[in-house]
Amino acid sequence: MKPPFDPILIYITPNFGIHWYGLLIVTGVMLGALYASRRAEQDGENPEHVWNGLIAAIILAIIGARLYHVFSEPEGGMVGWSYYRQHPIEILYIWQGGLGIYGAIIGGALGVALYSWRARLQTLQWLDYGAPGLALGQAIGRWGNFINQELYGPPTTLPWGLIIDPQHRIAPYNDLEAYPPETLFHPTFLYESLWCLLLFFTLAMIARKYKERLLDGDILLGYLVGYPLGRFFIEYLRPDAWMIGPIAAAQLFAIICAAGAAALLIVRHARQDSAAPEAETPETASDPEPTPETEEEN
């Protein structure tokens, strides 16, 4: 595989324009919001709340995603905090890539919570509407990494490997003697895109099929179990991962997130089951023994 397009879809100036990366992210966000609005409407809620709250969610998600990236310290020559503290203006250059999904999740959830509080809505209910759409948006947005020739893994001999141009390679793969131009790399972006697409369909099915058995917040917790689970294993193929000691930061966050969400799911449903009134067991009624009556004879 090799990107068929220039990363810039439309040039406004020689060095600036509309990027495929941004277009795909916007497309993913819109389709995710469309799903959420449909779910809200099916539940008898006003779907306009999804579109009204989307602006706050997007703004805070972008801020959170960018801050996660800026304060990271990735390997392989990728830029992080040590670079941005010397070039602070480039913190604003989000069109060059560099958005961390965990920061986006936190920021987007905060945006939904703020809007729900202001509109007097149940926050967990509306986060449930948005969680499957978030997975769908990620599945689409990851193809922006393909266009940008980023988010690839180590070399591979698999037939679906990526061809990465030398100018987009990170160390040590920019050594063309050791890794010639025809070297193929794992399409890590594709693995995550497919995992997120599977997660979307799974959460959407659960939300529809088991609606009566779910508590508010269950679909959100399902996302917080499902996405980090896939991300944990995909991260093994990230040579540019931000490491915290011997483990990638994303893997550490994945363990904490998935384990915490799973535990919360189990505990809250166990409490619900224990609090549910026990069904009354009908007692087998026995006919009363006849009471002898003393007849008075006159």
PDB file of C-alpha atoms in Angstrom:
ATOM      1  CA  MET A   1       0.000   0.000   0.000  1.00  0.00           C
ATOM      2  CA  LYS A   2       1.058   3.536  -0.696  1.00  0.00           C
ATOM      3  CA  PRO A   3      -1.009   6.742  -0.293  1.00  0.00           C
ATOM      4  CA  PRO A   4      -2.479   7.722  -3.666  1.00  0.00           C
ATOM      5  CA  PHE A   5      -2.844  11.394  -2.743  1.00  0.00           C
ATOM      6  CA  ASP A   6      -0.794  14.364  -1.676  1.00  0.00           C
ATOM      7  CA  PRO A   7      -1.477  15.065   2.044  1.00  0.00           C
ATOM      8  CA  ILE A   8      -2.930  18.459   1.031  1.00  0.00           C
ATOM      9  CA  LEU A   9      -6.250  18.183  -0.776  1.00  0.00           C
ATOM     10  CA  ILE A  10      -6.537  21.846  -1.787  1.00  0.00           C
ATOM     11  CA  TYR A  11      -3.662  24.334  -1.691  1.00  0.00           C
ATOM     12  CA  ILE A  12      -4.579  27.810  -0.450  1.00  0.00           C
ATOM     13  CA  THR A  13      -0.967  28.984  -0.423  1.00  0.00           C
ATOM     14  CA  PRO A  14       2.140  27.080  -1.533  1.00  0.00           C
ATOM     15  CA  ASN A  15       2.643  25.847   2.029  1.00  0.00           C
ATOM     16  CA  PHE A  16      -0.869  25.767   3.404  1.00  0.00           C
ATOM     17  CA  GLY A  17      -4.184  24.241   2.437  1.00  0.00           C
ATOM     18  CA  ILE A  18      -6.950  21.809   3.324  1.00  0.00           C
ATOM     19  CA  HIS A  19      -5.426  18.499   4.384  1.00  0.00           C
ATOM     20  CA  TRP A  20      -6.883  15.045   3.835  1.00  0.00           C
ATOM     21  CA  TYR A  21      -6.109  14.403   7.515  1.00  0.00           C
ATOM     22  CA  GLY A  22      -8.471  17.154   8.633  1.00  0.00           C
ATOM     23  CA  LEU A  23     -11.142  16.234   6.099  1.00  0.00           C
ATOM     24  CA  LEU A  24     -11.198  12.606   7.253  1.00  0.00           C
ATOM     25  CA  ILE A  25     -11.359  13.604  10.912  1.00  0.00           C
ATOM     26  CA  VAL A  26     -14.281  15.955  10.215  1.00  0.00           C
ATOM     27  CA  THR A  27     -16.017  13.211   8.219  1.00  0.00           C
ATOM     28  CA  GLY A  28     -15.582  10.778  11.090  1.00  0.00           C
ATOM     29  CA  VAL A  29     -16.890  13.294  13.614  1.00  0.00           C
ATOM     30  CA  MET A  30     -19.961  14.067  11.513  1.00  0.00           C
ATOM     31  CA  LEU A  31     -20.838  10.409  10.939  1.00  0.00           C
ATOM     32  CA  GLY A  32     -20.311   9.652  14.636  1.00  0.00           C
ATOM     33  CA  ALA A  33     -22.582  12.558  15.585  1.00  0.00           C
ATOM     34  CA  LEU A  34     -25.175  11.384  13.065  1.00  0.00           C
ATOM     35  CA  TYR A  35     -25.233   7.971  14.732  1.00  0.00           C
ATOM     36  CA  ALA A  36     -25.587   9.594  18.182  1.00  0.00           C
ATOM     37  CA  SER A  37     -28.462  11.795  17.020  1.00  0.00           C
ATOM     38  CA  ARG A  38     -30.283   8.774  15.568  1.00  0.00           C
ATOM     39  CA  ARG A  39     -29.880   6.884  18.833  1.00  0.00           C
ATOM     40  CA  ALA A  40     -31.182   9.845  20.812  1.00  0.00           C
ATOM     41  CA  GLU A  41     -34.189  10.148  18.521  1.00  0.00           C
ATOM     42  CA  GLN A  42     -34.958   6.431  18.879  1.00  0.00           C
ATOM     43  CA  ASP A  43     -35.071   6.940  22.645  1.00  0.00           C
ATOM     44  CA  GLY A  44     -37.493   9.830  22.290  1.00  0.00           C
ATOM     45  CA  GLU A  45     -34.851  12.471  23.048  1.00  0.00           C
ATOM     46  CA  ASN A  46     -34.261  15.672  21.101  1.00  0.00           C
ATOM     47  CA  PRO A  47     -31.433  14.895  18.620  1.00  0.00           C
ATOM     48  CA  GLU A  48     -30.615  18.602  18.333  1.00  0.00           C
ATOM     49  CA  HIS A  49     -28.780  18.294  21.642  1.00  0.00           C
ATOM     50  CA  VAL A  50     -26.135  16.207  19.859  1.00  0.00           C
ATOM     51  CA  TRP A  51     -25.451  18.923  17.305  1.00  0.00           C
ATOM     52  CA  ASN A  52     -25.664  21.729  19.862  1.00  0.00           C
ATOM     53  CA  GLY A  53     -23.167  20.051  22.168  1.00  0.00           C
ATOM     54  CA  LEU A  54     -20.857  18.950  19.373  1.00  0.00           C
ATOM     55  CA  ILE A  55     -18.998  22.261  19.189  1.00  0.00           C
ATOM     56  CA  ALA A  56     -17.927  22.158  22.838  1.00  0.00           C
ATOM     57  CA  ALA A  57     -17.001  18.482  22.529  1.00  0.00           C
ATOM     58  CA  ILE A  58     -14.879  19.065  19.412  1.00  0.00           C
ATOM     59  CA  ILE A  59     -13.060  22.102  20.807  1.00  0.00           C
ATOM     60  CA  LEU A  60     -12.159  20.406  24.085  1.00  0.00           C
ATOM     61  CA  ALA A  61     -11.308  17.145  22.312  1.00  0.00           C
ATOM     62  CA  ILE A  62      -8.834  18.934  20.028  1.00  0.00           C
ATOM     63  CA  ILE A  63      -7.274  20.752  22.981  1.00  0.00           C
ATOM     64  CA  GLY A  64      -6.994  17.540  24.984  1.00  0.00           C
ATOM     65  CA  ALA A  65      -5.614  15.566  22.038  1.00  0.00           C
ATOM     66  CA  ARG A  66      -3.021  18.211  21.253  1.00  0.00           C
ATOM     67  CA  LEU A  67      -1.895  18.563  24.864  1.00  0.00           C
ATOM     68  CA  TYR A  68      -1.448  14.800  25.145  1.00  0.00           C
ATOM     69  CA  HIS A  69       0.805  14.874  22.091  1.00  0.00           C
ATOM     70  CA  VAL A  70       2.706  18.011  23.080  1.00  0.00           C
ATOM     71  CA  PHE A  71       3.591  16.726  26.555  1.00  0.00           C
ATOM     72  CA  SER A  72       4.548  13.258  25.340  1.00  0.00           C
ATOM     73  CA  GLU A  73       8.083  12.130  24.639  1.00  0.00           C
ATOM     74  CA  PRO A  74       7.835   9.687  21.711  1.00  0.00           C
ATOM     75  CA  GLU A  75      10.715   7.548  20.494  1.00  0.00           C
ATOM     76  CA  GLY A  76      12.143   7.330  16.995  1.00  0.00           C
ATOM     77  CA  GLY A  77      12.761  11.020  16.470  1.00  0.00           C
ATOM     78  CA  MET A  78       9.085  12.022  16.629  1.00  0.00           C
ATOM     79  CA  VAL A  79       8.506  15.461  18.106  1.00  0.00           C
ATOM     80  CA  GLY A  80       7.324  15.796  21.703  1.00  0.00           C
ATOM     81  CA  TRP A  81       7.713  18.082  24.689  1.00  0.00           C
ATOM     82  CA  SER A  82      11.478  18.404  24.344  1.00  0.00           C
ATOM     83  CA  TYR A  83      10.848  19.850  20.859  1.00  0.00           C
ATOM     84  CA  TYR A  84       7.766  21.967  21.534  1.00  0.00           C
ATOM     85  CA  ARG A  85       9.254  23.747  24.515  1.00  0.00           C
ATOM     86  CA  GLN A  86      11.863  25.114  22.134  1.00  0.00           C
ATOM     87  CA  HIS A  87       9.322  25.821  19.360  1.00  0.00           C
ATOM     88  CA  PRO A  88       6.164  26.816  21.263  1.00  0.00           C
ATOM     89  CA  ILE A  89       4.425  28.388  18.269  1.00  0.00           C
ATOM     90  CA  GLU A  90       4.303  24.975  16.590  1.00  0.00           C
ATOM     91  CA  ILE A  91       1.995  23.719  19.327  1.00  0.00           C
ATOM     92  CA  LEU A  92      -0.735  25.362  17.267  1.00  0.00           C
ATOM     93  CA  TYR A  93       0.204  23.547  14.039  1.00  0.00           C
ATOM     94  CA  ILE A  94      -2.320  20.747  14.409  1.00  0.00           C
ATOM     95  CA  TRP A  95      -2.554  20.386  10.612  1.00  0.00           C
ATOM     96  CA  GLN A  96       0.896  18.809  10.753  1.00  0.00           C
ATOM     97  CA  GLY A  97      -0.506  15.922  12.788  1.00  0.00           C
ATOM     98  CA  GLY A  98       0.077  15.079  16.413  1.00  0.00           C
ATOM     99  CA  LEU A  99      -3.188  14.367  18.234  1.00  0.00           C
ATOM    100  CA  GLY A 100      -3.384  11.860  21.090  1.00  0.00           C
ATOM    101  CA  ILE A 101      -6.619   9.888  21.285  1.00  0.00           C
ATOM    102  CA  TYR A 102      -6.619   9.569  25.078  1.00  0.00           C
ATOM    103  CA  GLY A 103      -6.474  13.324  25.395  1.00  0.00           C
ATOM    104  CA  ALA A 104      -9.283  13.616  22.837  1.00  0.00           C
ATOM    105  CA  ILE A 105     -11.471  11.190  24.800  1.00  0.00           C
ATOM    106  CA  ILE A 106     -11.016  13.112  28.038  1.00  0.00           C
ATOM    107  CA  GLY A 107     -11.565  16.493  26.386  1.00  0.00           C
ATOM    108  CA  GLY A 108     -14.585  15.352  24.366  1.00  0.00           C
ATOM    109  CA  ALA A 109     -16.209  13.726  27.395  1.00  0.00           C
ATOM    110  CA  LEU A 110     -15.684  16.920  29.368  1.00  0.00           C
ATOM    111  CA  GLY A 111     -17.356  18.897  26.567  1.00  0.00           C
ATOM    112  CA  VAL A 112     -20.378  16.577  26.614  1.00  0.00           C
ATOM    113  CA  ALA A 113     -20.546  16.795  30.402  1.00  0.00           C
ATOM    114  CA  LEU A 114     -20.470  20.612  30.372  1.00  0.00           C
ATOM    115  CA  TYR A 115     -23.186  20.825  27.746  1.00  0.00           C
ATOM    116  CA  SER A 116     -25.322  18.221  29.524  1.00  0.00           C
ATOM    117  CA  TRP A 117     -25.004  20.118  32.795  1.00  0.00           C
ATOM    118  CA  ARG A 118     -26.037  23.369  31.146  1.00  0.00           C
ATOM    119  CA  ALA A 119     -28.928  21.765  29.245  1.00  0.00           C
ATOM    120  CA  ARG A 120     -29.965  19.736  32.315  1.00  0.00           C
ATOM    121  CA  LEU A 121     -29.495  16.397  30.604  1.00  0.00           C
ATOM    122  CA  GLN A 122     -28.325  13.071  31.986  1.00  0.00           C
ATOM    123  CA  THR A 123     -24.607  13.131  31.185  1.00  0.00           C
ATOM    124  CA  LEU A 124     -24.056   9.363  31.144  1.00  0.00           C
ATOM    125  CA  GLN A 125     -27.031   8.822  28.855  1.00  0.00           C
ATOM    126  CA  TRP A 126     -25.630  11.223  26.252  1.00  0.00           C
ATOM    127  CA  LEU A 127     -22.121   9.873  26.594  1.00  0.00           C
ATOM    128  CA  ASP A 128     -23.612   6.475  25.776  1.00  0.00           C
ATOM    129  CA  TYR A 129     -25.069   7.898  22.583  1.00  0.00           C
ATOM    130  CA  GLY A 130     -21.682   9.253  21.593  1.00  0.00           C
ATOM    131  CA  ALA A 131     -19.394   6.333  22.501  1.00  0.00           C
ATOM    132  CA  PRO A 132     -20.092   4.105  19.462  1.00  0.00           C
ATOM    133  CA  GLY A 133     -19.887   7.163  17.200  1.00  0.00           C
ATOM    134  CA  LEU A 134     -16.469   7.940  18.668  1.00  0.00           C
ATOM    135  CA  ALA A 135     -15.245   4.495  17.620  1.00  0.00           C
ATOM    136  CA  LEU A 136     -16.679   5.045  14.131  1.00  0.00           C
ATOM    137  CA  GLY A 137     -14.971   8.429  13.890  1.00  0.00           C
ATOM    138  CA  GLN A 138     -11.646   6.886  14.863  1.00  0.00           C
ATOM    139  CA  ALA A 139     -12.030   4.153  12.250  1.00  0.00           C
ATOM    140  CA  ILE A 140     -12.414   6.815   9.554  1.00  0.00           C
ATOM    141  CA  GLY A 141      -9.938   9.344  10.922  1.00  0.00           C
ATOM    142  CA  ARG A 142      -7.079   6.820  11.053  1.00  0.00           C
ATOM    143  CA  TRP A 143      -6.951   6.861   7.262  1.00  0.00           C
ATOM    144  CA  GLY A 144      -5.603  10.385   7.572  1.00  0.00           C
ATOM    145  CA  ASN A 145      -2.481   8.778   9.060  1.00  0.00           C
ATOM    146  CA  PHE A 146      -2.259   6.665   5.914  1.00  0.00           C
ATOM    147  CA  ILE A 147      -2.329   9.752   3.695  1.00  0.00           C
ATOM    148  CA  ASN A 148       0.294  11.430   5.895  1.00  0.00           C
ATOM    149  CA  GLN A 149       2.490   8.292   5.886  1.00  0.00           C
ATOM    150  CA  GLU A 150       2.542   8.087   9.662  1.00  0.00           C
ATOM    151  CA  LEU A 151       1.424   5.643  12.332  1.00  0.00           C
ATOM    152  CA  TYR A 152       3.206   2.708  10.748  1.00  0.00           C
ATOM    153  CA  GLY A 153       4.962  -0.173  12.420  1.00  0.00           C
ATOM    154  CA  PRO A 154       8.205  -2.081  11.956  1.00  0.00           C
ATOM    155  CA  PRO A 155       9.217  -3.736   8.687  1.00  0.00           C
ATOM    156  CA  THR A 156       7.141  -6.673   7.485  1.00  0.00           C
ATOM    157  CA  THR A 157       7.018  -9.158   4.618  1.00  0.00           C
ATOM    158  CA  LEU A 158       3.217  -9.309   4.688  1.00  0.00           C
ATOM    159  CA  PRO A 159       1.577  -8.501   1.346  1.00  0.00           C
ATOM    160  CA  TRP A 160      -0.442  -5.632   2.823  1.00  0.00           C
ATOM    161  CA  GLY A 161       2.658  -3.822   4.070  1.00  0.00           C
ATOM    162  CA  LEU A 162       3.074  -0.067   3.583  1.00  0.00           C
ATOM    163  CA  ILE A 163       5.626   1.677   1.414  1.00  0.00           C
ATOM    164  CA  ILE A 164       6.887   4.726   3.306  1.00  0.00           C
ATOM    165  CA  ASP A 165       8.818   7.409   1.452  1.00  0.00           C
ATOM    166  CA  PRO A 166      12.255   8.133   2.971  1.00  0.00           C
ATOM    167  CA  GLN A 167      11.309  11.672   4.023  1.00  0.00           C
ATOM    168  CA  HIS A 168       8.500  10.299   6.195  1.00  0.00           C
ATOM    169  CA  ARG A 169      10.536   7.641   7.963  1.00  0.00           C
ATOM    170  CA  ILE A 170      11.614   7.794  11.563  1.00  0.00           C
ATOM    171  CA  ALA A 171      14.860   6.421  12.978  1.00  0.00           C
ATOM    172  CA  PRO A 172      16.212   3.840  12.463  1.00  0.00           C
ATOM    173  CA  TYR A 173      14.149   3.215   9.310  1.00  0.00           C
ATOM    174  CA  ASN A 174      15.510   6.331   7.613  1.00  0.00           C
ATOM    175  CA  ASP A 175      18.750   4.405   7.073  1.00  0.00           C
ATOM    176  CA  LEU A 176      18.214   3.483   3.413  1.00  0.00           C
ATOM    177  CA  GLU A 177      21.119   1.060   3.378  1.00  0.00           C
ATOM    178  CA  ALA A 178      19.587  -1.060   6.103  1.00  0.00           C
ATOM    179  CA  TYR A 179      16.008  -0.351   4.984  1.00  0.00           C
ATOM    180  CA  PRO A 180      15.922   0.288   1.216  1.00  0.00           C
ATOM    181  CA  PRO A 181      13.064   2.257  -0.393  1.00  0.00           C
ATOM    182  CA  GLU A 182      11.072  -0.895  -1.235  1.00  0.00           C
ATOM    183  CA  THR A 183      10.919  -1.980   2.427  1.00  0.00           C
ATOM    184  CA  LEU A 184       7.375  -2.660   3.620  1.00  0.00           C
ATOM    185  CA  PHE A 185       6.091  -1.607   7.042  1.00  0.00           C
ATOM    186  CA  HIS A 186       3.185  -2.765   9.178  1.00  0.00           C
ATOM    187  CA  PRO A 187       0.090  -0.586   8.484  1.00  0.00           C
ATOM    188  CA  THR A 188      -0.584   0.077  12.144  1.00  0.00           C
ATOM    189  CA  PHE A 189      -3.182   2.683  11.241  1.00  0.00           C
ATOM    190  CA  LEU A 190      -5.156  -0.036   9.409  1.00  0.00           C
ATOM    191  CA  TYR A 191      -5.137  -2.414  12.367  1.00  0.00           C
ATOM    192  CA  GLU A 192      -6.504   0.293  14.638  1.00  0.00           C
ATOM    193  CA  SER A 193      -9.064   1.402  12.058  1.00  0.00           C
ATOM    194  CA  LEU A 194     -10.423  -2.138  11.691  1.00  0.00           C
ATOM    195  CA  TRP A 195     -10.493  -2.638  15.459  1.00  0.00           C
ATOM    196  CA  CYS A 196     -12.447   0.597  15.939  1.00  0.00           C
ATOM    197  CA  LEU A 197     -14.893  -0.378  13.193  1.00  0.00           C
ATOM    198  CA  LEU A 198     -15.501  -3.723  14.910  1.00  0.00           C
ATOM    199  CA  LEU A 199     -15.931  -1.904  18.221  1.00  0.00           C
ATOM    200  CA  PHE A 200     -18.493   0.439  16.682  1.00  0.00           C
ATOM    201  CA  PHE A 201     -20.655  -2.389  15.369  1.00  0.00           C
ATOM    202  CA  THR A 202     -20.352  -4.295  18.650  1.00  0.00           C
ATOM    203  CA  LEU A 203     -21.367  -1.347  20.831  1.00  0.00           C
ATOM    204  CA  ALA A 204     -24.187  -0.354  18.457  1.00  0.00           C
ATOM    205  CA  MET A 205     -25.541  -3.904  18.549  1.00  0.00           C
ATOM    206  CA  ILE A 206     -25.366  -4.084  22.344  1.00  0.00           C
ATOM    207  CA  ALA A 207     -27.057  -0.684  22.696  1.00  0.00           C
ATOM    208  CA  ARG A 208     -29.915  -1.818  20.465  1.00  0.00           C
ATOM    209  CA  LYS A 209     -30.347  -5.449  21.518  1.00  0.00           C
ATOM    210  CA  TYR A 210     -29.855  -5.149  25.277  1.00  0.00           C
ATOM    211  CA  LYS A 211     -31.313  -1.696  25.799  1.00  0.00           C
ATOM    212  CA  GLU A 212     -33.616  -2.737  28.649  1.00  0.00           C
ATOM    213  CA  ARG A 213     -30.819  -4.372  30.633  1.00  0.00           C
ATOM    214  CA  LEU A 214     -28.290  -1.560  30.381  1.00  0.00           C
ATOM    215  CA  LEU A 215     -27.577   1.176  32.876  1.00  0.00           C
ATOM    216  CA  ASP A 216     -26.710   4.702  31.803  1.00  0.00           C
ATOM    217  CA  GLY A 217     -22.985   4.739  31.185  1.00  0.00           C
ATOM    218  CA  ASP A 218     -22.656   1.066  30.234  1.00  0.00           C
ATOM    219  CA  ILE A 219     -21.969   1.730  26.547  1.00  0.00           C
ATOM    220  CA  LEU A 220     -19.357   4.321  27.481  1.00  0.00           C
ATOM    221  CA  LEU A 221     -17.719   1.803  29.811  1.00  0.00           C
ATOM    222  CA  GLY A 222     -17.865  -0.782  27.026  1.00  0.00           C
ATOM    223  CA  TYR A 223     -15.907   1.600  24.816  1.00  0.00           C
ATOM    224  CA  LEU A 224     -13.422   2.219  27.631  1.00  0.00           C
ATOM    225  CA  VAL A 225     -12.847  -1.525  27.845  1.00  0.00           C
ATOM    226  CA  GLY A 226     -12.881  -2.306  24.127  1.00  0.00           C
ATOM    227  CA  TYR A 227     -10.744   0.429  22.629  1.00  0.00           C
ATOM    228  CA  PRO A 228      -7.863   0.232  25.141  1.00  0.00           C
ATOM    229  CA  LEU A 229      -7.847  -3.564  24.816  1.00  0.00           C
ATOM    230  CA  GLY A 230      -7.113  -3.320  21.099  1.00  0.00           C
ATOM    231  CA  ARG A 231      -4.771  -0.371  21.531  1.00  0.00           C
ATOM    232  CA  PHE A 232      -2.695  -2.310  24.070  1.00  0.00           C
ATOM    233  CA  PHE A 233      -1.721  -4.949  21.504  1.00  0.00           C
ATOM    234  CA  ILE A 234      -1.434  -2.566  18.555  1.00  0.00           C
ATOM    235  CA  GLU A 235       1.007  -0.476  20.558  1.00  0.00           C
ATOM    236  CA  TYR A 236       3.567  -3.283  20.303  1.00  0.00           C
ATOM    237  CA  LEU A 237       3.868  -2.252  16.638  1.00  0.00           C
ATOM    238  CA  ARG A 238       4.512   1.432  17.392  1.00  0.00           C
ATOM    239  CA  PRO A 239       8.257   2.177  17.125  1.00  0.00           C
ATOM    240  CA  ASP A 240       7.525   5.840  17.943  1.00  0.00           C
ATOM    241  CA  ALA A 241       5.686   5.109  21.191  1.00  0.00           C
ATOM    242  CA  TRP A 242       6.040   7.387  24.209  1.00  0.00           C
ATOM    243  CA  MET A 243       7.691   5.140  26.782  1.00  0.00           C
ATOM    244  CA  ILE A 244       7.279   5.304  30.530  1.00  0.00           C
ATOM    245  CA  GLY A 245      10.030   3.059  31.764  1.00  0.00           C
ATOM    246  CA  PRO A 246       9.799  -0.349  30.041  1.00  0.00           C
ATOM    247  CA  ILE A 247       6.198   0.089  28.871  1.00  0.00           C
ATOM    248  CA  ALA A 248       4.567   2.373  26.313  1.00  0.00           C
ATOM    249  CA  ALA A 249       2.502   5.137  27.896  1.00  0.00           C
ATOM    250  CA  ALA A 250      -0.499   4.186  25.749  1.00  0.00           C
ATOM    251  CA  GLN A 251      -0.258   0.597  27.016  1.00  0.00           C
ATOM    252  CA  LEU A 252      -0.109   1.763  30.613  1.00  0.00           C
ATOM    253  CA  PHE A 253      -3.140   3.999  30.106  1.00  0.00           C
ATOM    254  CA  ALA A 254      -4.886   1.120  28.311  1.00  0.00           C
ATOM    255  CA  ILE A 255      -4.383  -1.240  31.252  1.00  0.00           C
ATOM    256  CA  ILE A 256      -5.639   1.305  33.772  1.00  0.00           C
ATOM    257  CA  CYS A 257      -8.584   2.352  31.610  1.00  0.00           C
ATOM    258  CA  ALA A 258      -9.758  -1.127  30.580  1.00  0.00           C
ATOM    259  CA  ALA A 259      -9.342  -2.651  34.039  1.00  0.00           C
ATOM    260  CA  GLY A 260     -11.065   0.274  35.757  1.00  0.00           C
ATOM    261  CA  ALA A 261     -13.986   0.335  33.317  1.00  0.00           C
ATOM    262  CA  ALA A 262     -14.452  -3.447  33.494  1.00  0.00           C
ATOM    263  CA  ALA A 263     -14.421  -3.381  37.285  1.00  0.00           C
ATOM    264  CA  LEU A 264     -16.942  -0.553  37.339  1.00  0.00           C
ATOM    265  CA  LEU A 265     -19.226  -2.447  34.966  1.00  0.00           C
ATOM    266  CA  ILE A 266     -19.147  -5.542  37.169  1.00  0.00           C
ATOM    267  CA  VAL A 267     -19.656  -3.668  40.429  1.00  0.00           C
ATOM    268  CA  ARG A 268     -22.546  -1.485  39.284  1.00  0.00           C
ATOM    269  CA  HIS A 269     -24.447  -4.432  37.801  1.00  0.00           C
ATOM    270  CA  ALA A 270     -23.769  -6.561  40.876  1.00  0.00           C
ATOM    271  CA  ARG A 271     -25.243  -3.781  42.996  1.00  0.00           C
ATOM    272  CA  GLN A 272     -28.220  -3.500  40.675  1.00  0.00           C
ATOM    273  CA  ASP A 273     -28.880  -7.233  40.928  1.00  0.00           C
ATOM    274  CA  SER A 274     -28.587  -7.244  44.711  1.00  0.00           C
ATOM    275  CA  ALA A 275     -30.851  -4.212  45.034  1.00  0.00           C
ATOM    276  CA  ALA A 276     -33.538  -5.647  42.781  1.00  0.00           C
ATOM    277  CA  PRO A 277     -36.534  -6.852  44.781  1.00  0.00           C
ATOM    278  CA  GLU A 278     -36.706 -10.584  44.937  1.00  0.00           C
ATOM    279  CA  ALA A 279     -39.586 -12.053  43.074  1.00  0.00           C
ATOM    280  CA  GLU A 280     -42.305 -13.110  45.413  1.00  0.00           C
ATOM    281  CA  THR A 281     -42.597 -16.854  45.613  1.00  0.00           C
ATOM    282  CA  PRO A 282     -46.266 -17.806  45.669  1.00  0.00           C
ATOM    283  CA  GLU A 283     -47.041 -19.971  48.599  1.00  0.00           C
ATOM    284  CA  THR A 284     -49.031 -23.055  47.988  1.00  0.00           C
ATOM    285  CA  ALA A 285     -52.277 -22.372  49.682  1.00  0.00           C
ATOM    286  CA  SER A 286     -53.802 -25.349  51.469  1.00  0.00           C
ATOM    287  CA  ASP A 287     -57.440 -25.672  52.013  1.00  0.00           C
ATOM    288  CA  PRO A 288     -58.353 -24.959  55.626  1.00  0.00           C
ATOM    289  CA  GLU A 289     -59.428 -27.903  57.624  1.00  0.00           C
ATOM    290  CA  PRO A 290     -63.131 -27.916  58.143  1.00  0.00           C
ATOM    291  CA  THR A 291     -64.107 -26.530  61.476  1.00  0.00           C
ATOM    292  CA  PRO A 292     -66.742 -28.626  63.085  1.00  0.00           C
ATOM    293  CA  GLU A 293     -69.668 -26.572  63.977  1.00  0.00           C
ATOM    294  CA  THR A 294     -71.868 -27.479  66.891  1.00  0.00           C
ATOM    295  CA  GLU A 295     -75.413 -27.462  65.775  1.00  0.00           C
ATOM    296  CA  GLU A 296     -77.903 -26.600  68.375  1.00  0.00           C
ATOM    297  CA  GLU A 297     -80.940 -28.685  68.230  1.00  0.00           C
ATOM    298  CA  ASN A 298     -84.075 -27.230  69.593  1.00  0.00           C
TER     299      ASN A 298
END
